[in-house]
PDB file of N, CA and C in Angstrom:
ATOM      1  N   GLN O   4     127.415 117.657  89.213  1.00 45.00           N
ATOM      2  CA  GLN O   4     126.251 117.381  88.376  1.00 45.00           C
ATOM      3  C   GLN O   4     125.235 118.518  88.544  1.00 45.00           C
ATOM      4  N   LEU O   5     124.882 119.124  87.430  1.00 49.00           N
ATOM      5  CA  LEU O   5     123.928 120.233  87.451  1.00 49.00           C
ATOM      6  C   LEU O   5     122.522 119.688  87.645  1.00 49.00           C
ATOM      7  N   MET O   6     121.840 120.211  88.627  1.00 60.00           N
ATOM      8  CA  MET O   6     120.483 119.731  88.884  1.00 60.00           C
ATOM      9  C   MET O   6     119.479 120.844  88.671  1.00 60.00           C
ATOM     10  N   VAL O   7     118.286 120.414  88.393  1.00 70.00           N
ATOM     11  CA  VAL O   7     117.217 121.328  88.082  1.00 70.00           C
ATOM     12  C   VAL O   7     116.913 122.286  89.242  1.00 70.00           C
ATOM     13  N   PHE O   8     117.140 121.863  90.488  1.00 73.00           N
ATOM     14  CA  PHE O   8     116.754 122.690  91.626  1.00 73.00           C
ATOM     15  C   PHE O   8     117.827 123.679  92.054  1.00 73.00           C
ATOM     16  N   ASN O   9     118.867 123.841  91.216  1.00 69.00           N
ATOM     17  CA  ASN O   9     119.841 124.899  91.493  1.00 69.00           C
ATOM     18  C   ASN O   9     119.204 126.274  91.337  1.00 69.00           C
ATOM     19  N   THR O  10     118.069 126.340  90.675  1.00 68.00           N
ATOM     20  CA  THR O  10     117.363 127.617  90.557  1.00 68.00           C
ATOM     21  C   THR O  10     116.067 127.561  91.356  1.00 68.00           C
ATOM     22  N   GLY O  11     115.784 128.629  92.036  1.00 75.00           N
ATOM     23  CA  GLY O  11     114.556 128.703  92.830  1.00 75.00           C
ATOM     24  C   GLY O  11     113.305 128.589  91.981  1.00 75.00           C
ATOM     25  N   SER O  12     113.395 129.039  90.719  1.00 85.00           N
ATOM     26  CA  SER O  12     112.195 129.018  89.873  1.00 85.00           C
ATOM     27  C   SER O  12     111.757 127.590  89.563  1.00 85.00           C
ATOM     28  N   ALA O  13     112.695 126.675  89.433  1.00 89.00           N
ATOM     29  CA  ALA O  13     112.331 125.276  89.173  1.00 89.00           C
ATOM     30  C   ALA O  13     111.566 124.699  90.366  1.00 89.00           C
ATOM     31  N   LEU O  14     112.020 125.031  91.549  1.00 90.00           N
ATOM     32  CA  LEU O  14     111.344 124.547  92.755  1.00 90.00           C
ATOM     33  C   LEU O  14     109.928 125.125  92.833  1.00 90.00           C
ATOM     34  N   LEU O  15     109.797 126.395  92.526  1.00 93.00           N
ATOM     35  CA  LEU O  15     108.483 127.040  92.545  1.00 93.00           C
ATOM     36  C   LEU O  15     107.558 126.396  91.513  1.00 93.00           C
ATOM     37  N   ASP O  16     108.071 126.154  90.307  1.00 95.00           N
ATOM     38  CA  ASP O  16     107.276 125.478  89.273  1.00 95.00           C
ATOM     39  C   ASP O  16     106.800 124.119  89.778  1.00 95.00           C
ATOM     40  N   ALA O  17     107.713 123.366  90.381  1.00 95.00           N
ATOM     41  CA  ALA O  17     107.389 122.025  90.870  1.00 95.00           C
ATOM     42  C   ALA O  17     106.303 122.082  91.936  1.00 95.00           C
ATOM     43  N   VAL O  18     106.436 123.037  92.855  1.00 95.00           N
ATOM     44  CA  VAL O  18     105.457 123.170  93.943  1.00 95.00           C
ATOM     45  C   VAL O  18     104.092 123.577  93.383  1.00 95.00           C
ATOM     46  N   VAL O  19     104.081 124.522  92.455  1.00 96.00           N
ATOM     47  CA  VAL O  19     102.819 124.971  91.853  1.00 96.00           C
ATOM     48  C   VAL O  19     102.143 123.815  91.119  1.00 96.00           C
ATOM     49  N   LEU O  20     102.896 123.089  90.309  1.00 97.00           N
ATOM     50  CA  LEU O  20     102.321 121.953  89.579  1.00 97.00           C
ATOM     51  C   LEU O  20     101.761 120.912  90.548  1.00 97.00           C
ATOM     52  N   SER O  21     102.483 120.677  91.628  1.00 96.00           N
ATOM     53  CA  SER O  21     102.043 119.688  92.597  1.00 96.00           C
ATOM     54  C   SER O  21     100.750 120.118  93.290  1.00 96.00           C
ATOM     55  N   VAL O  22     100.687 121.385  93.681  1.00 96.00           N
ATOM     56  CA  VAL O  22      99.479 121.918  94.329  1.00 96.00           C
ATOM     57  C   VAL O  22      98.277 121.811  93.387  1.00 96.00           C
ATOM     58  N   VAL O  23      98.472 122.214  92.122  1.00 96.00           N
ATOM     59  CA  VAL O  23      97.357 122.180  91.168  1.00 96.00           C
ATOM     60  C   VAL O  23      96.958 120.741  90.847  1.00 96.00           C
ATOM     61  N   SER O  24      97.923 119.822  90.857  1.00 96.00           N
ATOM     62  CA  SER O  24      97.614 118.429  90.500  1.00 96.00           C
ATOM     63  C   SER O  24      96.713 117.756  91.528  1.00 96.00           C
ATOM     64  N   LYS O  25      96.779 118.216  92.781  1.00 91.00           N
ATOM     65  CA  LYS O  25      95.963 117.608  93.836  1.00 91.00           C
ATOM     66  C   LYS O  25      94.486 117.909  93.620  1.00 91.00           C
ATOM     67  N   GLU O  26      94.192 119.116  93.198  1.00 82.00           N
ATOM     68  CA  GLU O  26      92.819 119.509  92.875  1.00 82.00           C
ATOM     69  C   GLU O  26      92.920 120.715  91.970  1.00 82.00           C
ATOM     70  N   GLY O  27      92.203 120.700  90.867  1.00 78.00           N
ATOM     71  CA  GLY O  27      92.168 121.900  90.043  1.00 78.00           C
ATOM     72  C   GLY O  27      91.666 123.022  90.921  1.00 78.00           C
ATOM     73  N   THR O  28      92.329 124.141  90.923  1.00 89.00           N
ATOM     74  CA  THR O  28      91.952 125.169  91.884  1.00 89.00           C
ATOM     75  C   THR O  28      92.246 126.553  91.332  1.00 89.00           C
ATOM     76  N   TYR O  29      91.906 127.588  92.072  1.00 91.00           N
ATOM     77  CA  TYR O  29      92.010 128.961  91.581  1.00 91.00           C
ATOM     78  C   TYR O  29      93.218 129.677  92.209  1.00 91.00           C
ATOM     79  N   GLY O  30      93.561 130.802  91.600  1.00 88.00           N
ATOM     80  CA  GLY O  30      94.801 131.493  91.922  1.00 88.00           C
ATOM     81  C   GLY O  30      95.050 131.766  93.393  1.00 88.00           C
ATOM     82  N   TYR O  31      94.068 132.348  94.065  1.00 89.00           N
ATOM     83  CA  TYR O  31      94.279 132.718  95.472  1.00 89.00           C
ATOM     84  C   TYR O  31      94.540 131.483  96.335  1.00 89.00           C
ATOM     85  N   LYS O  32      93.782 130.413  96.084  1.00 92.00           N
ATOM     86  CA  LYS O  32      93.945 129.170  96.845  1.00 92.00           C
ATOM     87  C   LYS O  32      95.323 128.554  96.577  1.00 92.00           C
ATOM     88  N   ILE O  33      95.756 128.605  95.327  1.00 94.00           N
ATOM     89  CA  ILE O  33      97.087 128.099  94.972  1.00 94.00           C
ATOM     90  C   ILE O  33      98.144 128.886  95.749  1.00 94.00           C
ATOM     91  N   THR O  34      97.986 130.210  95.761  1.00 91.00           N
ATOM     92  CA  THR O  34      98.926 131.072  96.500  1.00 91.00           C
ATOM     93  C   THR O  34      98.999 130.669  97.962  1.00 91.00           C
ATOM     94  N   GLN O  35      97.830 130.465  98.589  1.00 92.00           N
ATOM     95  CA  GLN O  35      97.804 130.100 100.009  1.00 92.00           C
ATOM     96  C   GLN O  35      98.509 128.775 100.253  1.00 92.00           C
ATOM     97  N   ASP O  36      98.267 127.801  99.379  1.00 93.00           N
ATOM     98  CA  ASP O  36      98.880 126.483  99.535  1.00 93.00           C
ATOM     99  C   ASP O  36     100.402 126.554  99.370  1.00 93.00           C
ATOM    100  N   VAL O  37     100.853 127.276  98.357  1.00 93.00           N
ATOM    101  CA  VAL O  37     102.296 127.414  98.124  1.00 93.00           C
ATOM    102  C   VAL O  37     102.954 128.120  99.302  1.00 93.00           C
ATOM    103  N   ARG O  38     102.247 129.110  99.870  1.00 92.00           N
ATOM    104  CA  ARG O  38     102.818 129.894 100.958  1.00 92.00           C
ATOM    105  C   ARG O  38     102.963 129.117 102.257  1.00 92.00           C
ATOM    106  N   THR O  39     102.363 127.930 102.345  1.00 91.00           N
ATOM    107  CA  THR O  39     102.578 127.120 103.539  1.00 91.00           C
ATOM    108  C   THR O  39     104.024 126.637 103.607  1.00 91.00           C
ATOM    109  N   ILE O  40     104.716 126.604 102.450  1.00 89.00           N
ATOM    110  CA  ILE O  40     106.118 126.168 102.482  1.00 89.00           C
ATOM    111  C   ILE O  40     107.102 127.173 101.915  1.00 89.00           C
ATOM    112  N   MET O  41     106.634 128.175 101.170  1.00 89.00           N
ATOM    113  CA  MET O  41     107.535 129.158 100.564  1.00 89.00           C
ATOM    114  C   MET O  41     106.980 130.552 100.767  1.00 89.00           C
ATOM    115  N   ASP O  42     107.870 131.492 100.950  1.00 89.00           N
ATOM    116  CA  ASP O  42     107.454 132.880 101.119  1.00 89.00           C
ATOM    117  C   ASP O  42     107.345 133.551  99.751  1.00 89.00           C
ATOM    118  N   VAL O  43     106.187 133.450  99.118  1.00 87.00           N
ATOM    119  CA  VAL O  43     105.995 134.071  97.805  1.00 87.00           C
ATOM    120  C   VAL O  43     104.750 134.937  97.825  1.00 87.00           C
ATOM    121  N   SER O  44     104.795 135.974  97.022  1.00 88.00           N
ATOM    122  CA  SER O  44     103.637 136.871  96.938  1.00 88.00           C
ATOM    123  C   SER O  44     102.773 136.459  95.752  1.00 88.00           C
ATOM    124  N   GLU O  45     101.544 136.947  95.753  1.00 86.00           N
ATOM    125  CA  GLU O  45     100.665 136.681  94.611  1.00 86.00           C
ATOM    126  C   GLU O  45     101.267 137.247  93.337  1.00 86.00           C
ATOM    127  N   SER O  46     101.944 138.394  93.448  1.00 90.00           N
ATOM    128  CA  SER O  46     102.524 139.018  92.248  1.00 90.00           C
ATOM    129  C   SER O  46     103.675 138.189  91.670  1.00 90.00           C
ATOM    130  N   THR O  47     104.285 137.334  92.501  1.00 90.00           N
ATOM    131  CA  THR O  47     105.296 136.398  92.014  1.00 90.00           C
ATOM    132  C   THR O  47     104.627 135.188  91.378  1.00 90.00           C
ATOM    133  N   LEU O  48     103.520 134.779  91.965  1.00 92.00           N
ATOM    134  CA  LEU O  48     102.898 133.521  91.582  1.00 92.00           C
ATOM    135  C   LEU O  48     102.096 133.585  90.288  1.00 92.00           C
ATOM    136  N   TYR O  49     101.368 134.684  90.076  1.00 92.00           N
ATOM    137  CA  TYR O  49     100.520 134.746  88.882  1.00 92.00           C
ATOM    138  C   TYR O  49     101.313 134.648  87.578  1.00 92.00           C
ATOM    139  N   PRO O  50     102.472 135.312  87.466  1.00 94.00           N
ATOM    140  CA  PRO O  50     103.277 135.109  86.246  1.00 94.00           C
ATOM    141  C   PRO O  50     103.726 133.656  86.062  1.00 94.00           C
ATOM    142  N   VAL O  51     103.981 132.943  87.166  1.00 95.00           N
ATOM    143  CA  VAL O  51     104.355 131.521  87.092  1.00 95.00           C
ATOM    144  C   VAL O  51     103.181 130.721  86.531  1.00 95.00           C
ATOM    145  N   LEU O  52     101.986 130.975  87.043  1.00 95.00           N
ATOM    146  CA  LEU O  52     100.789 130.292  86.540  1.00 95.00           C
ATOM    147  C   LEU O  52     100.590 130.572  85.052  1.00 95.00           C
ATOM    148  N   ARG O  53     100.750 131.830  84.662  1.00 96.00           N
ATOM    149  CA  ARG O  53     100.569 132.186  83.249  1.00 96.00           C
ATOM    150  C   ARG O  53     101.615 131.499  82.374  1.00 96.00           C
ATOM    151  N   ARG O  54     102.867 131.463  82.835  1.00 96.00           N
ATOM    152  CA  ARG O  54     103.934 130.835  82.048  1.00 96.00           C
ATOM    153  C   ARG O  54     103.703 129.330  81.921  1.00 96.00           C
ATOM    154  N   LEU O  55     103.323 128.683  83.020  1.00 97.00           N
ATOM    155  CA  LEU O  55     103.065 127.239  82.968  1.00 97.00           C
ATOM    156  C   LEU O  55     101.881 126.928  82.046  1.00 97.00           C
ATOM    157  N   GLN O  56     100.924 127.853  82.020  1.00 97.00           N
ATOM    158  CA  GLN O  56      99.793 127.685  81.108  1.00 97.00           C
ATOM    159  C   GLN O  56     100.245 127.862  79.658  1.00 97.00           C
ATOM    160  N   LYS O  57     101.022 128.919  79.408  1.00 97.00           N
ATOM    161  CA  LYS O  57     101.504 129.207  78.054  1.00 97.00           C
ATOM    162  C   LYS O  57     102.339 128.042  77.519  1.00 97.00           C
ATOM    163  N   ASP O  58     103.104 127.410  78.411  1.00 97.00           N
ATOM    164  CA  ASP O  58     103.968 126.295  78.009  1.00 97.00           C
ATOM    165  C   ASP O  58     103.231 124.963  77.931  1.00 97.00           C
ATOM    166  N   GLY O  59     101.935 124.975  78.242  1.00 98.00           N
ATOM    167  CA  GLY O  59     101.116 123.780  78.061  1.00 98.00           C
ATOM    168  C   GLY O  59     101.096 122.820  79.246  1.00 98.00           C
ATOM    169  N   TYR O  60     101.558 123.283  80.420  1.00 98.00           N
ATOM    170  CA  TYR O  60     101.583 122.412  81.599  1.00 98.00           C
ATOM    171  C   TYR O  60     100.343 122.573  82.477  1.00 98.00           C
ATOM    172  N   LEU O  61      99.678 123.713  82.313  1.00 98.00           N
ATOM    173  CA  LEU O  61      98.425 123.960  83.021  1.00 98.00           C
ATOM    174  C   LEU O  61      97.399 124.431  82.008  1.00 98.00           C
ATOM    175  N   GLU O  62      96.125 124.203  82.324  1.00 97.00           N
ATOM    176  CA  GLU O  62      95.069 124.828  81.532  1.00 97.00           C
ATOM    177  C   GLU O  62      94.075 125.483  82.472  1.00 97.00           C
ATOM    178  N   THR O  63      93.316 126.416  81.934  1.00 95.00           N
ATOM    179  CA  THR O  63      92.378 127.159  82.781  1.00 95.00           C
ATOM    180  C   THR O  63      90.948 126.957  82.299  1.00 95.00           C
ATOM    181  N   TYR O  64      90.044 127.128  83.221  1.00 94.00           N
ATOM    182  CA  TYR O  64      88.629 127.193  82.870  1.00 94.00           C
ATOM    183  C   TYR O  64      87.980 128.147  83.861  1.00 94.00           C
ATOM    184  N   ASP O  65      86.932 128.819  83.425  1.00 93.00           N
ATOM    185  CA  ASP O  65      86.247 129.788  84.285  1.00 93.00           C
ATOM    186  C   ASP O  65      84.948 129.198  84.799  1.00 93.00           C
ATOM    187  N   MET O  66      84.675 129.479  86.065  1.00 90.00           N
ATOM    188  CA  MET O  66      83.404 129.074  86.650  1.00 90.00           C
ATOM    189  C   MET O  66      82.859 130.224  87.478  1.00 90.00           C
ATOM    190  N   GLU O  67      81.545 130.312  87.526  1.00 90.00           N
ATOM    191  CA  GLU O  67      80.947 131.384  88.311  1.00 90.00           C
ATOM    192  C   GLU O  67      81.041 131.052  89.797  1.00 90.00           C
ATOM    193  N   PHE O  68      81.414 132.061  90.577  1.00 87.00           N
ATOM    194  CA  PHE O  68      81.458 131.898  92.024  1.00 87.00           C
ATOM    195  C   PHE O  68      80.929 133.178  92.648  1.00 87.00           C
ATOM    196  N   GLN O  69      79.858 133.068  93.387  1.00 90.00           N
ATOM    197  CA  GLN O  69      79.220 134.221  94.039  1.00 90.00           C
ATOM    198  C   GLN O  69      79.028 135.387  93.063  1.00 90.00           C
ATOM    199  N   GLY O  70      78.468 135.050  91.903  1.00 91.00           N
ATOM    200  CA  GLY O  70      78.100 136.099  90.953  1.00 91.00           C
ATOM    201  C   GLY O  70      79.215 136.619  90.066  1.00 91.00           C
ATOM    202  N   ARG O  71      80.424 136.089  90.229  1.00 91.00           N
ATOM    203  CA  ARG O  71      81.479 136.537  89.304  1.00 91.00           C
ATOM    204  C   ARG O  71      82.285 135.340  88.822  1.00 91.00           C
ATOM    205  N   ASN O  72      82.991 135.578  87.729  1.00 91.00           N
ATOM    206  CA  ASN O  72      83.796 134.508  87.163  1.00 91.00           C
ATOM    207  C   ASN O  72      85.060 134.286  87.962  1.00 91.00           C
ATOM    208  N   ARG O  73      85.383 133.034  88.205  1.00 92.00           N
ATOM    209  CA  ARG O  73      86.635 132.707  88.872  1.00 92.00           C
ATOM    210  C   ARG O  73      87.420 131.785  87.937  1.00 92.00           C
ATOM    211  N   ARG O  74      88.703 132.073  87.762  1.00 93.00           N
ATOM    212  CA  ARG O  74      89.540 131.268  86.880  1.00 93.00           C
ATOM    213  C   ARG O  74      90.188 130.127  87.652  1.00 93.00           C
ATOM    214  N   TYR O  75      89.926 128.924  87.209  1.00 95.00           N
ATOM    215  CA  TYR O  75      90.497 127.723  87.814  1.00 95.00           C
ATOM    216  C   TYR O  75      91.622 127.185  86.936  1.00 95.00           C
ATOM    217  N   TYR O  76      92.567 126.522  87.576  1.00 96.00           N
ATOM    218  CA  TYR O  76      93.695 125.923  86.867  1.00 96.00           C
ATOM    219  C   TYR O  76      93.662 124.424  87.056  1.00 96.00           C
ATOM    220  N   LYS O  77      94.001 123.686  86.006  1.00 96.00           N
ATOM    221  CA  LYS O  77      94.216 122.253  86.187  1.00 96.00           C
ATOM    222  C   LYS O  77      95.445 121.820  85.395  1.00 96.00           C
ATOM    223  N   ILE O  78      96.048 120.734  85.873  1.00 97.00           N
ATOM    224  CA  ILE O  78      97.286 120.259  85.268  1.00 97.00           C
ATOM    225  C   ILE O  78      96.961 119.465  83.991  1.00 97.00           C
ATOM    226  N   THR O  79      97.804 119.606  82.975  1.00 98.00           N
ATOM    227  CA  THR O  79      97.630 118.862  81.728  1.00 98.00           C
ATOM    228  C   THR O  79      98.469 117.575  81.784  1.00 98.00           C
ATOM    229  N   ASN O  80      98.332 116.741  80.767  1.00 98.00           N
ATOM    230  CA  ASN O  80      99.158 115.531  80.687  1.00 98.00           C
ATOM    231  C   ASN O  80     100.642 115.874  80.671  1.00 98.00           C
ATOM    232  N   ASP O  81     101.007 116.897  79.889  1.00 97.00           N
ATOM    233  CA  ASP O  81     102.409 117.335  79.858  1.00 97.00           C
ATOM    234  C   ASP O  81     102.852 117.832  81.231  1.00 97.00           C
ATOM    235  N   GLY O  82     101.936 118.476  81.942  1.00 97.00           N
ATOM    236  CA  GLY O  82     102.233 118.948  83.290  1.00 97.00           C
ATOM    237  C   GLY O  82     102.518 117.802  84.239  1.00 97.00           C
ATOM    238  N   VAL O  83     101.752 116.727  84.101  1.00 97.00           N
ATOM    239  CA  VAL O  83     101.952 115.545  84.944  1.00 97.00           C
ATOM    240  C   VAL O  83     103.326 114.927  84.668  1.00 97.00           C
ATOM    241  N   ILE O  84     103.703 114.859  83.386  1.00 96.00           N
ATOM    242  CA  ILE O  84     105.011 114.309  83.001  1.00 96.00           C
ATOM    243  C   ILE O  84     106.131 115.164  83.594  1.00 96.00           C
ATOM    244  N   LEU O  85     105.989 116.499  83.479  1.00 96.00           N
ATOM    245  CA  LEU O  85     106.998 117.405  84.032  1.00 96.00           C
ATOM    246  C   LEU O  85     107.069 117.278  85.552  1.00 96.00           C
ATOM    247  N   LEU O  86     105.926 117.178  86.199  1.00 96.00           N
ATOM    248  CA  LEU O  86     105.888 117.046  87.656  1.00 96.00           C
ATOM    249  C   LEU O  86     106.594 115.762  88.101  1.00 96.00           C
ATOM    250  N   ASP O  87     106.370 114.671  87.392  1.00 96.00           N
ATOM    251  CA  ASP O  87     107.068 113.419  87.711  1.00 96.00           C
ATOM    252  C   ASP O  87     108.577 113.585  87.603  1.00 96.00           C
ATOM    253  N   LYS O  88     109.014 114.305  86.577  1.00 94.00           N
ATOM    254  CA  LYS O  88     110.443 114.574  86.396  1.00 94.00           C
ATOM    255  C   LYS O  88     110.972 115.403  87.569  1.00 94.00           C
ATOM    256  N   TYR O  89     110.238 116.445  87.929  1.00 94.00           N
ATOM    257  CA  TYR O  89     110.628 117.265  89.076  1.00 94.00           C
ATOM    258  C   TYR O  89     110.705 116.436  90.359  1.00 94.00           C
ATOM    259  N   ARG O  90     109.742 115.541  90.534  1.00 94.00           N
ATOM    260  CA  ARG O  90     109.711 114.730  91.755  1.00 94.00           C
ATOM    261  C   ARG O  90     110.921 113.821  91.856  1.00 94.00           C
ATOM    262  N   SER O  91     111.308 113.189  90.750  1.00 93.00           N
ATOM    263  CA  SER O  91     112.482 112.309  90.829  1.00 93.00           C
ATOM    264  C   SER O  91     113.759 113.134  90.982  1.00 93.00           C
ATOM    265  N   GLU O  92     113.812 114.299  90.328  1.00 90.00           N
ATOM    266  CA  GLU O  92     114.948 115.210  90.518  1.00 90.00           C
ATOM    267  C   GLU O  92     115.051 115.631  91.987  1.00 90.00           C
ATOM    268  N   TRP O  93     113.895 115.932  92.586  1.00 91.00           N
ATOM    269  CA  TRP O  93     113.867 116.386  93.976  1.00 91.00           C
ATOM    270  C   TRP O  93     114.437 115.320  94.909  1.00 91.00           C
ATOM    271  N   ILE O  94     114.048 114.075  94.683  1.00 92.00           N
ATOM    272  CA  ILE O  94     114.536 112.977  95.521  1.00 92.00           C
ATOM    273  C   ILE O  94     116.065 112.925  95.481  1.00 92.00           C
ATOM    274  N   ASN O  95     116.631 113.047  94.276  1.00 90.00           N
ATOM    275  CA  ASN O  95     118.099 113.039  94.137  1.00 90.00           C
ATOM    276  C   ASN O  95     118.736 114.262  94.781  1.00 90.00           C
ATOM    277  N   TYR O  96     118.130 115.406  94.555  1.00 88.00           N
ATOM    278  CA  TYR O  96     118.652 116.658  95.089  1.00 88.00           C
ATOM    279  C   TYR O  96     118.647 116.631  96.618  1.00 88.00           C
ATOM    280  N   LYS O  97     117.524 116.186  97.187  1.00 89.00           N
ATOM    281  CA  LYS O  97     117.369 116.114  98.636  1.00 89.00           C
ATOM    282  C   LYS O  97     118.410 115.159  99.231  1.00 89.00           C
ATOM    283  N   LYS O  98     118.649 114.058  98.551  1.00 91.00           N
ATOM    284  CA  LYS O  98     119.642 113.085  99.002  1.00 91.00           C
ATOM    285  C   LYS O  98     121.031 113.738  99.072  1.00 91.00           C
ATOM    286  N   SER O  99     121.381 114.490  98.030  1.00 88.00           N
ATOM    287  CA  SER O  99     122.680 115.166  97.997  1.00 88.00           C
ATOM    288  C   SER O  99     122.814 116.194  99.108  1.00 88.00           C
ATOM    289  N   VAL O 100     121.757 116.985  99.314  1.00 89.00           N
ATOM    290  CA  VAL O 100     121.781 118.007 100.364  1.00 89.00           C
ATOM    291  C   VAL O 100     121.852 117.347 101.739  1.00 89.00           C
ATOM    292  N   ASP O 101     121.064 116.289 101.942  1.00 90.00           N
ATOM    293  CA  ASP O 101     121.089 115.561 103.209  1.00 90.00           C
ATOM    294  C   ASP O 101     122.482 115.037 103.526  1.00 90.00           C
ATOM    295  N   GLN O 102     123.162 114.523 102.494  1.00 91.00           N
ATOM    296  CA  GLN O 102     124.515 113.980 102.705  1.00 91.00           C
ATOM    297  C   GLN O 102     125.444 115.042 103.261  1.00 91.00           C
ATOM    298  N   ILE O 103     125.335 116.245 102.714  1.00 90.00           N
ATOM    299  CA  ILE O 103     126.231 117.319 103.140  1.00 90.00           C
ATOM    300  C   ILE O 103     125.782 117.926 104.461  1.00 90.00           C
ATOM    301  N   LEU O 104     124.502 118.273 104.557  1.00 91.00           N
ATOM    302  CA  LEU O 104     124.012 118.961 105.753  1.00 91.00           C
ATOM    303  C   LEU O 104     123.913 118.050 106.971  1.00 91.00           C
ATOM    304  N   LEU O 105     123.447 116.831 106.743  1.00 92.00           N
ATOM    305  CA  LEU O 105     123.144 115.932 107.856  1.00 92.00           C
ATOM    306  C   LEU O 105     124.127 114.776 107.972  1.00 92.00           C
ATOM    307  N   GLY O 106     125.045 114.670 107.019  1.00 89.00           N
ATOM    308  CA  GLY O 106     125.987 113.571 107.021  1.00 89.00           C
ATOM    309  C   GLY O 106     125.326 112.229 106.839  1.00 89.00           C
ATOM    310  N   GLN O 107     124.240 112.224 106.065  1.00 70.00           N
ATOM    311  CA  GLN O 107     123.490 110.963 105.860  1.00 70.00           C
ATOM    312  C   GLN O 107     123.764 110.392 104.469  1.00 70.00           C
TER     313      GLN O 107
END
């Protein structure tokens, strides 16, 4: 059975959506949060943010911070639906991997 997490990009999308869903936040903070579990660079992450925005899963707004504009991201309704799909896929995927790796 082909699963969504056979590609690393799906996992990255899921993690980014999840991080942004907890609190609308800005690029650098998103990068730091994602990096607690994955080794990704900002140059990898910003195109993901832009693509998720272009596809309607994230939206942006600008706010002033210390005299300059900072771009914040927040998850859209479509983003929430996609994240839920990723979460249920993850549960199934993790179960399959656990069965093989851990014999559970």
